[in-house]
Coordinates of C-alpha atoms in Angstrom, one line a residue:
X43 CA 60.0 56.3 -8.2
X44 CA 59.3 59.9 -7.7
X45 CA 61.0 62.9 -8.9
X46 CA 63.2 64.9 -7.0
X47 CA 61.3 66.9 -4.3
X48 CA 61.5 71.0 -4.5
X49 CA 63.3 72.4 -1.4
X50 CA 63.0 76.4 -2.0
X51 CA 62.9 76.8 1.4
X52 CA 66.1 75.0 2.4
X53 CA 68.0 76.9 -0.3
X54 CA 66.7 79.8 0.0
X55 CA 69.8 82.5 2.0
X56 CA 67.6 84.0 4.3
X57 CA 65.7 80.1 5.7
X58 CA 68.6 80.0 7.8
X59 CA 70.9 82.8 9.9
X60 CA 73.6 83.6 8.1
X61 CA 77.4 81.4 8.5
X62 CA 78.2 80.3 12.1
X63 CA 82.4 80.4 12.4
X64 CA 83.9 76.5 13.4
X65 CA 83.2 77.9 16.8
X66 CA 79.8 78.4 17.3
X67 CA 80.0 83.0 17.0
X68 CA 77.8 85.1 14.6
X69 CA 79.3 87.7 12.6
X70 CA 77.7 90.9 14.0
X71 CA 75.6 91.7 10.9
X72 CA 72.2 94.3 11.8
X73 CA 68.8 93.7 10.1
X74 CA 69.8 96.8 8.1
X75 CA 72.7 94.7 6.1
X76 CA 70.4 92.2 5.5
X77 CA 68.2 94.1 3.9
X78 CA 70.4 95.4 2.0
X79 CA 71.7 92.1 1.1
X80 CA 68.2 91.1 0.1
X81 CA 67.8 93.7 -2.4
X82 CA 71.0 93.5 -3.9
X83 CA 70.1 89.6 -4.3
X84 CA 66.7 90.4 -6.2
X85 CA 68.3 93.1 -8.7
X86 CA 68.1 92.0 -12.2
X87 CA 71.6 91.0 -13.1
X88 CA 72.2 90.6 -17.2
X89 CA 73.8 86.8 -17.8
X90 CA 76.5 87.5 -19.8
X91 CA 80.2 86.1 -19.8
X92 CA 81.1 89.7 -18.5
X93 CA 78.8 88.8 -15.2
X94 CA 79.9 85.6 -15.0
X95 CA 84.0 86.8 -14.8
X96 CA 82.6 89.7 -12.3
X97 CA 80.8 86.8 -10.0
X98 CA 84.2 84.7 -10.3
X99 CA 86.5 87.5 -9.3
X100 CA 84.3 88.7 -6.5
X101 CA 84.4 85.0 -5.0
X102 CA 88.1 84.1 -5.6
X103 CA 88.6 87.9 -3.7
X104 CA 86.7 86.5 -0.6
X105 CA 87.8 83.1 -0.6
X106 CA 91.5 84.6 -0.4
X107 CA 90.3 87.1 2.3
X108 CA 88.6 84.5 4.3
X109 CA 91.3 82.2 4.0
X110 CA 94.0 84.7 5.0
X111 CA 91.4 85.9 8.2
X112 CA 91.6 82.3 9.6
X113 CA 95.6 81.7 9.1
X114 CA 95.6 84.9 11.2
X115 CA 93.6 84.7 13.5
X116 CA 93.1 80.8 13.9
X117 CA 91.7 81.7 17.4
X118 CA 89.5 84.9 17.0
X119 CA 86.5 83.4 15.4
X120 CA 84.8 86.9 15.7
X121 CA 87.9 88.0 13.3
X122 CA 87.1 86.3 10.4
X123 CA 83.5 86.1 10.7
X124 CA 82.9 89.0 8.4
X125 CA 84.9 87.1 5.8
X126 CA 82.8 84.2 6.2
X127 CA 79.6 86.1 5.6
X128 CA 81.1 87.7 2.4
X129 CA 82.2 84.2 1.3
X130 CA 78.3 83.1 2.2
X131 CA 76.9 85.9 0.2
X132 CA 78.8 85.5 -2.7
X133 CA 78.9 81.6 -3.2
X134 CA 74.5 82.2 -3.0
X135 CA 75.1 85.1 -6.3
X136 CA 77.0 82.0 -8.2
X137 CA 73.7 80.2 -8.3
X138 CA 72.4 82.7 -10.5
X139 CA 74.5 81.0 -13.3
X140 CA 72.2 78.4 -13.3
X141 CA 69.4 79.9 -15.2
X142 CA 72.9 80.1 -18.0
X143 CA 74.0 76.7 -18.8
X144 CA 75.6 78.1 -21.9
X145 CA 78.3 79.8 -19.3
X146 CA 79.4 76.8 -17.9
X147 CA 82.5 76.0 -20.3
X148 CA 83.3 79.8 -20.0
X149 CA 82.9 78.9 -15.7
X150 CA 85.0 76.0 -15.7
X151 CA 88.0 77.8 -18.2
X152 CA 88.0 80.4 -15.8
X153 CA 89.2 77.4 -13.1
X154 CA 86.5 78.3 -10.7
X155 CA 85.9 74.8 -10.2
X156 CA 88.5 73.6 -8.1
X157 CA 88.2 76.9 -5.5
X158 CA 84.1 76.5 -5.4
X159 CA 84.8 72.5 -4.5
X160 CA 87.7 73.2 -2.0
X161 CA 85.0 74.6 0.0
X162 CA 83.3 71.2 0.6
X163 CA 85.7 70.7 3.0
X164 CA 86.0 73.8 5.2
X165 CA 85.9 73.9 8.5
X166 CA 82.7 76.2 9.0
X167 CA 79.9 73.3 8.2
X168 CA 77.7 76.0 6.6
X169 CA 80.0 77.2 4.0
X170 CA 79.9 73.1 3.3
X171 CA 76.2 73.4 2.9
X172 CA 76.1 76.5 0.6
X173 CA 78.4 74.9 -2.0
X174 CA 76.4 71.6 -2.1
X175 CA 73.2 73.9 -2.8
X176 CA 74.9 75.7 -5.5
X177 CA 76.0 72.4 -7.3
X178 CA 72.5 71.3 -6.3
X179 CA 71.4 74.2 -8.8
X180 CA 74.4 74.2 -10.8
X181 CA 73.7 70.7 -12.4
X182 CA 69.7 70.4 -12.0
X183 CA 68.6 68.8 -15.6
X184 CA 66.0 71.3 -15.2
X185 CA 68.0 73.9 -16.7
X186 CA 68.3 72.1 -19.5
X187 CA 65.8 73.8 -21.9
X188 CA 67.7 74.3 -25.6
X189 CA 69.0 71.4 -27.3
X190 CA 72.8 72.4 -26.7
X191 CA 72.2 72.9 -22.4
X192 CA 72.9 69.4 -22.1
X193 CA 76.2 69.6 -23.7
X194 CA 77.1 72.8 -21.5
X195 CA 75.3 70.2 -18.6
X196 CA 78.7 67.8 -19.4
X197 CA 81.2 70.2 -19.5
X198 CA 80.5 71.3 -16.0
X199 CA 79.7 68.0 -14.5
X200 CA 83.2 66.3 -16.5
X201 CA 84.9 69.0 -14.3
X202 CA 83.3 68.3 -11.4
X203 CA 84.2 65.1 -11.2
X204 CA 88.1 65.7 -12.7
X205 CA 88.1 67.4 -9.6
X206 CA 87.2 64.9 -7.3
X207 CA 83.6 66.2 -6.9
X208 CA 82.7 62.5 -5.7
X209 CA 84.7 62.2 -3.1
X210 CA 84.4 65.4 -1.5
X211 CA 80.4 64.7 -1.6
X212 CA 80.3 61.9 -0.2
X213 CA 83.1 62.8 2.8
X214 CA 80.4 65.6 3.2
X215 CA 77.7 63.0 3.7
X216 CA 79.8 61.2 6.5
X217 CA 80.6 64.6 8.2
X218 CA 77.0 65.3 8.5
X219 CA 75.9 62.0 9.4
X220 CA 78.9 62.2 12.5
X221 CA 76.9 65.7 13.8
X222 CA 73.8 63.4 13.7
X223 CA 71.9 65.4 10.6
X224 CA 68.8 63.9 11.7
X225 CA 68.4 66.4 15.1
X226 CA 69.7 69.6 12.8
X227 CA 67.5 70.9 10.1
X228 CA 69.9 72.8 8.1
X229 CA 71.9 69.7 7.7
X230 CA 69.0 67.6 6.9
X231 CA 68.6 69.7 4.1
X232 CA 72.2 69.3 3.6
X233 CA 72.0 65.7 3.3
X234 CA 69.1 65.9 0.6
X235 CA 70.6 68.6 -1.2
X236 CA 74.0 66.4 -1.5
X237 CA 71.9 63.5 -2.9
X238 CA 70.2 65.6 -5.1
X239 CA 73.6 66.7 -6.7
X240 CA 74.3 62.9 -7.2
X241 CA 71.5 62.2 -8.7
X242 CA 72.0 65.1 -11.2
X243 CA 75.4 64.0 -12.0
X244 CA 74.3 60.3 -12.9
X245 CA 71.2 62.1 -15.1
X246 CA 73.8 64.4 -17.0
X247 CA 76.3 61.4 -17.1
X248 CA 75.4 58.4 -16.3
X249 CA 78.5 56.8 -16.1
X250 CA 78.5 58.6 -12.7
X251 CA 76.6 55.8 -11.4
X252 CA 79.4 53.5 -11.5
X253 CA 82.1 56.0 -11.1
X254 CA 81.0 57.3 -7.7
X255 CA 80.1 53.5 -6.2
X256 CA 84.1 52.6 -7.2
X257 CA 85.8 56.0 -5.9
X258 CA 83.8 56.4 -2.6
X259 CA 81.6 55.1 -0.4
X260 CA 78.9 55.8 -1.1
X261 CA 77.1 52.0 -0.8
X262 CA 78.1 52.2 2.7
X263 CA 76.3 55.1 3.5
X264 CA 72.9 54.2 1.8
X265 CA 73.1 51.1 3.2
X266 CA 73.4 52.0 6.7
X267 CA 70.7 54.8 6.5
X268 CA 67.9 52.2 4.9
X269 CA 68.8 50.3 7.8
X270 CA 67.5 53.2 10.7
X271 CA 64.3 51.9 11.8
X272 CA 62.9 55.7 12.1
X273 CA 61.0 56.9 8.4
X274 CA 62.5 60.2 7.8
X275 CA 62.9 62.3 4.1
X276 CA 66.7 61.1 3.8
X277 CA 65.7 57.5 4.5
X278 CA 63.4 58.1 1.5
X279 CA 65.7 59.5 -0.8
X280 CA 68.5 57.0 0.1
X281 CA 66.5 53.7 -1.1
X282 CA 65.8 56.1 -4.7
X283 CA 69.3 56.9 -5.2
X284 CA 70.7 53.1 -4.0
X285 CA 67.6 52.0 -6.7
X286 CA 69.4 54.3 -9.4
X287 CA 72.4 53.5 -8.4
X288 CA 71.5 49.2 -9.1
X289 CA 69.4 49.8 -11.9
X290 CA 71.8 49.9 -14.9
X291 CA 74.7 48.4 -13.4
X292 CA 75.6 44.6 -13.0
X293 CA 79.1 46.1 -10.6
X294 CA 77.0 47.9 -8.5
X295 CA 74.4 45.3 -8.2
X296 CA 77.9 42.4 -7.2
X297 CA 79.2 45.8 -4.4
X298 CA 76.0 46.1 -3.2
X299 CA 75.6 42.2 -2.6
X300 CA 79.1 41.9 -1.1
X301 CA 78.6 44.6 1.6
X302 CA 76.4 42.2 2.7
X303 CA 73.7 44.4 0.9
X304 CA 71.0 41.9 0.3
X305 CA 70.7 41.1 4.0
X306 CA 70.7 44.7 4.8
X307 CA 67.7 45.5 2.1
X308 CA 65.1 42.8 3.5
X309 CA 66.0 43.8 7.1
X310 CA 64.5 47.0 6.0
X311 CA 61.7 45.4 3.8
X312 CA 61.2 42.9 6.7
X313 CA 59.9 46.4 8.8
X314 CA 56.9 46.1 7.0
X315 CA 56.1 42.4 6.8
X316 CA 52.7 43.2 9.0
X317 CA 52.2 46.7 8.8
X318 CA 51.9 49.5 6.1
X319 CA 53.8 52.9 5.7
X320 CA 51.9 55.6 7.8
X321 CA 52.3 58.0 4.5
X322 CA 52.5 58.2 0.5
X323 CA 56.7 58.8 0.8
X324 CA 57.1 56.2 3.0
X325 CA 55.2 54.0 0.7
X326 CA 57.4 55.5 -2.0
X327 CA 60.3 54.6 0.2
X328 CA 59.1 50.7 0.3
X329 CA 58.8 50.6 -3.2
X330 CA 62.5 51.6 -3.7
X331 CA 63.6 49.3 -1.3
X332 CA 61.9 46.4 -3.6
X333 CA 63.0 48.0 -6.5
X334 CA 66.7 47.8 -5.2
X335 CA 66.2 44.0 -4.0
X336 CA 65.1 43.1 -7.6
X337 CA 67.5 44.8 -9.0
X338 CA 70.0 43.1 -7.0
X339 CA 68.2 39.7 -7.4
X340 CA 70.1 39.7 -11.1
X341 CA 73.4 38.2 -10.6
X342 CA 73.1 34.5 -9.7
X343 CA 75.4 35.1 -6.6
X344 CA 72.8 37.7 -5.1
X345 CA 70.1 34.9 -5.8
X346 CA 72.0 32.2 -3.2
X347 CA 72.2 35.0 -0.6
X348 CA 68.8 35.8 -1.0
X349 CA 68.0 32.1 -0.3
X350 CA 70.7 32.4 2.5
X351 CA 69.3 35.1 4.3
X352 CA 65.9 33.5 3.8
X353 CA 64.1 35.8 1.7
X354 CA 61.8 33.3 -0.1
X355 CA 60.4 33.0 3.8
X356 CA 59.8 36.9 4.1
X357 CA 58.0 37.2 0.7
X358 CA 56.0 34.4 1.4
X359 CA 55.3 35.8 5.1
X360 CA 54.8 39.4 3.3
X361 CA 52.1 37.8 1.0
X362 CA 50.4 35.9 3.9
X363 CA 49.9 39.1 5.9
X364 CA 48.2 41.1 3.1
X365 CA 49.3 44.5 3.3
X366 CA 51.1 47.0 1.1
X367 CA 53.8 44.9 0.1
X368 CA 51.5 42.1 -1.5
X369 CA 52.5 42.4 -4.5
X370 CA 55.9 43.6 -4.7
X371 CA 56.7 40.3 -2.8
X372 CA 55.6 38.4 -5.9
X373 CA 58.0 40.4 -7.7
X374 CA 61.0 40.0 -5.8
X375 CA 59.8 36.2 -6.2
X376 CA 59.6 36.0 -8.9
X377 CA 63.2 37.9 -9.6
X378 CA 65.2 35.8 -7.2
X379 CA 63.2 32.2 -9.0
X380 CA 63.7 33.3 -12.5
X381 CA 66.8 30.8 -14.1
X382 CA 67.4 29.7 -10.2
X383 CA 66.0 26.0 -9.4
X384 CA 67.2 26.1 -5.8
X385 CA 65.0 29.3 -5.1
X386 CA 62.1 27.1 -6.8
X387 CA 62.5 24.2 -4.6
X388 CA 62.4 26.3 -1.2
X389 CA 59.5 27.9 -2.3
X390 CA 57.7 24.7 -2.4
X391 CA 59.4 23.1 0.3
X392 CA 58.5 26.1 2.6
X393 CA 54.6 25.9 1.1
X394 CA 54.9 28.6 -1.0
X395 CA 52.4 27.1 -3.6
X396 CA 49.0 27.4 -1.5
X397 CA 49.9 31.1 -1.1
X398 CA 51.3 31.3 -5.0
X399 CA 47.8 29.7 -5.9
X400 CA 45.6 31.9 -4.3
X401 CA 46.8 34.9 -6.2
X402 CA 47.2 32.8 -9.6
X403 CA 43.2 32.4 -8.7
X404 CA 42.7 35.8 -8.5
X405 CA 42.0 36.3 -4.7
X406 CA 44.5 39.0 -4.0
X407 CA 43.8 41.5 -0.8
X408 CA 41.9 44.2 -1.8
X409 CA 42.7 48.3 -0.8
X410 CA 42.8 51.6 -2.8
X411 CA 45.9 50.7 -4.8
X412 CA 45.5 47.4 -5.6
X413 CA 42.2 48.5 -7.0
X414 CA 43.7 50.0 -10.1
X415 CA 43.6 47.8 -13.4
X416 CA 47.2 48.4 -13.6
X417 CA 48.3 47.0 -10.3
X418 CA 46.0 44.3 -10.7
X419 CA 47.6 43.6 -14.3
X420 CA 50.6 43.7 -13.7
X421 CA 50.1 41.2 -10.4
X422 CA 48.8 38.5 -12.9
X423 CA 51.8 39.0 -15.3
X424 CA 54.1 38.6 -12.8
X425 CA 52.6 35.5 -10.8
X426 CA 52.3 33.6 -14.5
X427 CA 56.3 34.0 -14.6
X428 CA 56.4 33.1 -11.3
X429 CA 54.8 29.5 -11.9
X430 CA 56.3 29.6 -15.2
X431 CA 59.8 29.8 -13.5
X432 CA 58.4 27.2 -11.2
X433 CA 58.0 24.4 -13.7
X434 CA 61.6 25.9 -15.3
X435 CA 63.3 24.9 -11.9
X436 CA 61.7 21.5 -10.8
X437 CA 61.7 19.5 -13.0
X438 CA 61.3 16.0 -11.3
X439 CA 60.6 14.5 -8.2
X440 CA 58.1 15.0 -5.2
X441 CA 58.0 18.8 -5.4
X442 CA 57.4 18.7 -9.1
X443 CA 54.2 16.1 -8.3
X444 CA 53.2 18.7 -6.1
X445 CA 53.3 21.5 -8.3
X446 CA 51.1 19.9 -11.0
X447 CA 48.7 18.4 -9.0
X448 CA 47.9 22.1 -8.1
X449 CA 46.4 21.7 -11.8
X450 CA 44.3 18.8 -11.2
X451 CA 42.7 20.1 -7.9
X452 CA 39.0 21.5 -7.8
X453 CA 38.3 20.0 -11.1
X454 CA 40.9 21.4 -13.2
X455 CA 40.3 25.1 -12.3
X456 CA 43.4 26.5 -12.7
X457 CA 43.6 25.0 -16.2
X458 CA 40.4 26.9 -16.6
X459 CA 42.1 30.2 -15.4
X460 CA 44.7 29.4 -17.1
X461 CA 42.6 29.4 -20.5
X462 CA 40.8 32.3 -19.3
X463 CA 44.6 34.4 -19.0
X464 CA 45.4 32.9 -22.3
X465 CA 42.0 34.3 -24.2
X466 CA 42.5 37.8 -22.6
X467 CA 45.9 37.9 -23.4
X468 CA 45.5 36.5 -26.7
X469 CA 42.7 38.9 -27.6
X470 CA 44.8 41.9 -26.4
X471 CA 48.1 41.1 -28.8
X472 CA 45.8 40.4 -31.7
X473 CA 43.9 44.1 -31.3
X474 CA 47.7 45.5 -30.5
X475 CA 48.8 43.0 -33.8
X476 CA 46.3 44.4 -36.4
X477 CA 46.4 48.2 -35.3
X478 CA 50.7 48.1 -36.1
X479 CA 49.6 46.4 -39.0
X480 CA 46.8 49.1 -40.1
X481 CA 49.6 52.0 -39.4
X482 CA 51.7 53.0 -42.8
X483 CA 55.0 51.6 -42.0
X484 CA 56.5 54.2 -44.3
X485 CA 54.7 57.1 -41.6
X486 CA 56.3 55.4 -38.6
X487 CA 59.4 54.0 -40.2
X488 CA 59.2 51.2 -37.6
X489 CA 61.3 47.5 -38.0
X490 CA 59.7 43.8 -37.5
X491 CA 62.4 44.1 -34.6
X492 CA 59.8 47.1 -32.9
X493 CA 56.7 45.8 -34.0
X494 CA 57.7 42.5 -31.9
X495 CA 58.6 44.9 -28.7
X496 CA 55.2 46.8 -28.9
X497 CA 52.9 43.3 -28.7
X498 CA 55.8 42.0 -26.1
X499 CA 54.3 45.5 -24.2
X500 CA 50.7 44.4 -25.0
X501 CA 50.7 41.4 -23.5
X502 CA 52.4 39.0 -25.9
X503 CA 55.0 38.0 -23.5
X504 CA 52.7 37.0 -21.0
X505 CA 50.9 35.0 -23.1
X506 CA 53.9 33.3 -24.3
X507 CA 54.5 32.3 -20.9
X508 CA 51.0 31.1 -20.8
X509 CA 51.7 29.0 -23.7
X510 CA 54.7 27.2 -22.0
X511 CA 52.9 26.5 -19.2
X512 CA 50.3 24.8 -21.2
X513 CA 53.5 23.0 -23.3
X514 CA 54.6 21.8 -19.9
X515 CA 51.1 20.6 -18.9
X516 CA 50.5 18.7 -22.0
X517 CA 53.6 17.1 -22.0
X518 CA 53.0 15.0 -18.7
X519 CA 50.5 12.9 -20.7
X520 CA 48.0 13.1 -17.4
X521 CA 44.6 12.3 -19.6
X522 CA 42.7 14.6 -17.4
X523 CA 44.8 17.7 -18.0
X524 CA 44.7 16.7 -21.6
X525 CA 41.0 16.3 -21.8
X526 CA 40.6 19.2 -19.7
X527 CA 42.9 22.1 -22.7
X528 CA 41.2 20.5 -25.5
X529 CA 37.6 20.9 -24.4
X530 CA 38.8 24.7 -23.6
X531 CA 40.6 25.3 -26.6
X532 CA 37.3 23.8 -28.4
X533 CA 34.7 26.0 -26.4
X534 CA 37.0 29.0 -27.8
X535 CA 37.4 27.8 -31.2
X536 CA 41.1 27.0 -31.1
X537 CA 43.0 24.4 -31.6
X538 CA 46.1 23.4 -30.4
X539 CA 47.9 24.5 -33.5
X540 CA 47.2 28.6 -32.4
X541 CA 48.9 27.2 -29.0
X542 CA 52.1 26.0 -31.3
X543 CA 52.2 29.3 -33.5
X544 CA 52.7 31.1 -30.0
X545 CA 55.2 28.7 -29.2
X546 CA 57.3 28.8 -32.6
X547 CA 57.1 32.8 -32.4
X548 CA 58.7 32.4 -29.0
X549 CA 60.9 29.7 -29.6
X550 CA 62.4 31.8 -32.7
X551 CA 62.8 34.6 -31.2
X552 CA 64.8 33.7 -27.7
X553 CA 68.1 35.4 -27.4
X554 CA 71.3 35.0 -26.9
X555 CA 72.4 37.1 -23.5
X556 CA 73.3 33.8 -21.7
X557 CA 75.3 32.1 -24.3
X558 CA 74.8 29.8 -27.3
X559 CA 74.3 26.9 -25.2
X560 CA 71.4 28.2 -23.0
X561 CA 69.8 29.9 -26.0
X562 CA 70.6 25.7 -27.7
X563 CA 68.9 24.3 -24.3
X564 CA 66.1 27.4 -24.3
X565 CA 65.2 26.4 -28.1
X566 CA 65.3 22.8 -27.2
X567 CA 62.9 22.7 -24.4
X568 CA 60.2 24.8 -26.0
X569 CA 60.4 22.4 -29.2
X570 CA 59.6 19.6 -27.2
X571 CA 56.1 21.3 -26.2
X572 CA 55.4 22.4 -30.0
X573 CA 56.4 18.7 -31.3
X574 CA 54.3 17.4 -28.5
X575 CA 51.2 19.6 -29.1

């Protein structure tokens, strides 16, 4: 997911004429104040807590004047124009106090906040947009360079959102979607820039993330920009921040599937089933979207409208057509199958395997991305789990006859790919095993508990999946799959017992996140292969 873009341009005073009043006049201001403005903008200003009361005063002066202009002359747009203009030039000197983090307890003592926020909702649109670029600036991470800026970073943005900075965003964000941001530049830039601010917020505190989907809404707005069938910048940045937004939070993942959310995310995925993006961002843009579909493929409830709104169809479609989305279908796949037996049986009973096999073989479309080791990697990691699930979730029956005579096909070759994964694999976590072994544990300082994460990293996980795949090979006593792992393990000189040691190390080290009685069942199954091997 990619950083936040640079906008200079759309912040920047003078890449847009100055405040237009509620009804549409200029303030009469000559090129000559301009310029005048201009200079006073670039002159060196010392950051000090005597500035920052100076900048406070100045604006609290022409927020009352402005406000007082308009309650007198609520018809005479062309009286308080002038005000507006001051109020404009002083709310762009605030952002200044961004390159001062260490001000911003002094900023929010001096109960600026609640005035500068007040102006989210006033009635000239471009007053709107100059506050949301100075909290743009205001809470940008960026400005985060000594250790204590962070700290400062949470005063302000614990303010912010005691005064209701949330909710005034995201009532920004529907204002500017009524006046159709899309056709209006300036409020284009508006709608980034107020995403941007979120964003910041959740990076300074991330509680944020759930705080603003509960208070607002927020959802509601992603959700019905992703589904727009034009590709613009804001579509872009509205499947990153729903992504953030799902990432870390099991709520947000249950609001988002409530709203109907899942649906709404492969309508927009669906876009793409037989074509690619035209451009790198909107190729970013698909990612995010899969990125929020997995994440939303976690709670069991999202999984059964994900079958519901056939999804296990679209990936399957999506991997048939061989474009962009190849494997990012196997992913959501393999998400939405993982603990989820139904998911397994549609994907056989809608003939999923041929399609699942071909990439388990290796013949996956070839193109510029999928030409990095990486992708290719992490492809073969995921369509192992994938079959791994699949043998989880059926268990019995026709489909499961079907699933392992996929095994005995062509001679037995994806046994023999299978055994080829397993020696890559295994090869891999024993380099990664001996060099954590070679490094002075009293250097590093690191636990048995971080060792085991780093070969998990290197490739042990996949090879543990690998491993129950050949448990649940072995254990349907078919002589020819039997013959067929011995004679492999023998050409490698292994035996089965370096097949049971991966096994045990698995089997010991399965958690407890669903329960006692799943971890009981988990333990159960995968001592069944070892005693069976």
């Amino acid at each position: 997911m990619s950083k936040r873009k640079q906008r200079d341009d759309d912040n920047d005073v003078f890449s847009r004429p100055p405040p237009v009043s509620s009804n549409g006049v200029h303030s009469n201001m000559d090129l000559s104040l301009l310029e005048a403005l201009e200079k006073s903008q670039s002159a060196v200003e010392v950051l000090d807590q005597r500035t920052l009361k100076k900048l406070v005063l100045s604006f609290e002066r022409r927020l009352k004047d402005n406000i007082e202009a308009r309650l007198k002359y609520p018809n005479q747009p062309d009286r308080f124009a002038d005000s507006e203009l001051e109020l404009h030039e002083d709310l762009q000197r605030l952002k200044i106090l961004a390159g001062g983090p260490e001000l911003y307890p002094d900023l929010v003592n001096l109960n600026a906040i609640p005035s500068i926020l007040n102006l989210l909702a006033h009635d000239n649109t471009d007053i709107a947009i100059d506050v949301v670029q100075l909290l743009q600036d205001l809470t940008d991470p960026d400005n985060d360079e000594e250790e204590d800026s962070h700290e400062h970073a949470r005063v302000l943005v614990d303010a912010l959102v005691e005064n209701n900075v949330l909710e005034l965003l995201v009532q920004n964000l529907h204002r500017l979607s009524d006046t159709d941001a899309a056709a209006d530049p300036d409020e284009a830039a508006a709608v980034y820039s107020t995403l941007a601010t979120v964003e910041n917020l959740i990076e300074v505190k991330p509680a944020v993330a759930e705080l603003v989907c509960e208070r607002t809404k927020l959802l509601k707005w992603l959700l019905g920009r992703i589904k727009l069938r034009e590709f613009d910048s804001n579509k872009q940045y509205a499947s990153e921040i729903l992504a953030i937004l799902l990432q870390s939070s099991t709520a947000n993942q249950r609001r988002v599937g409530q709203m109907n959310g899942v649906d709404v995310v492969l309508q927009a995925v669906a876009m793409y089933k037989s074509k690619d993006p035209k451009s790198s961002d909107e190729e970013e843009m698909l990612e995010n979207l899969f990125d929020c579909l997995c994440c939303l493929l976690m709670p069991l409830e999202n999984k059964e409208r994900f079958l519901k709104a056939e999804g296990v169809e679209l990936m399957i479609i999506i991997m048939k057509q061989k474009k962009s989305a190849y494997g990012s279908a196997i992913r959501a796949l393999d998400f939405a199958m993982t603990k989820y037996p139904p998911a397994c049986e549609r994907f056989v009973d809608v003939l999923g395997l041929k399609t699942a096999f071909a990439a388990f073989m290796g013949k996956i479309p070839m193109s510029k991305k999928n030409k990095k080791e990486r992708y290719q990697e992490e492809l073969e990691e995921r369509i192992v789990s994938l079959i791994a699930s699949l043998f989880g979730g059926i268990l019995r029956g026709s489909r499961r006859e079907r699933l392992l005579s996929k095994f005995v096909e062509n001679e037995c070759e994806k046994i023999d790919r299978l055994m080829e994964l397993y020696m890559r694999y295994s090869d891999r976590v024993k380099t990664e095993t001996e060099r954590l072994d070679s490094i002075e544990l009293d250097d590093l300082e690191m636990d048995e508990d971080e060792k085991y994460n780093r070969r998990l990293e290197s490739g042990l996980y996949t090879l543990q999946l690998i491993a129950v795949i050949l448990g649940h090979l072995w254990c349907t006593e078919h002589p020819q799959m039997r013959a067929r792992i011995e004679l492999l393990l023998k050409q490698q000189k292994l035996t089965k017992k370096d097949v049971r040691d991966i096994l045990q190390e698995y089997h010991d080290n399965i958690g407890d996140l669903d329960g006692p009685e799943e971890k009981e069942r988990a333990q159960a199954k995968i001592q069944r292969f070892i005693s069976a091997l």
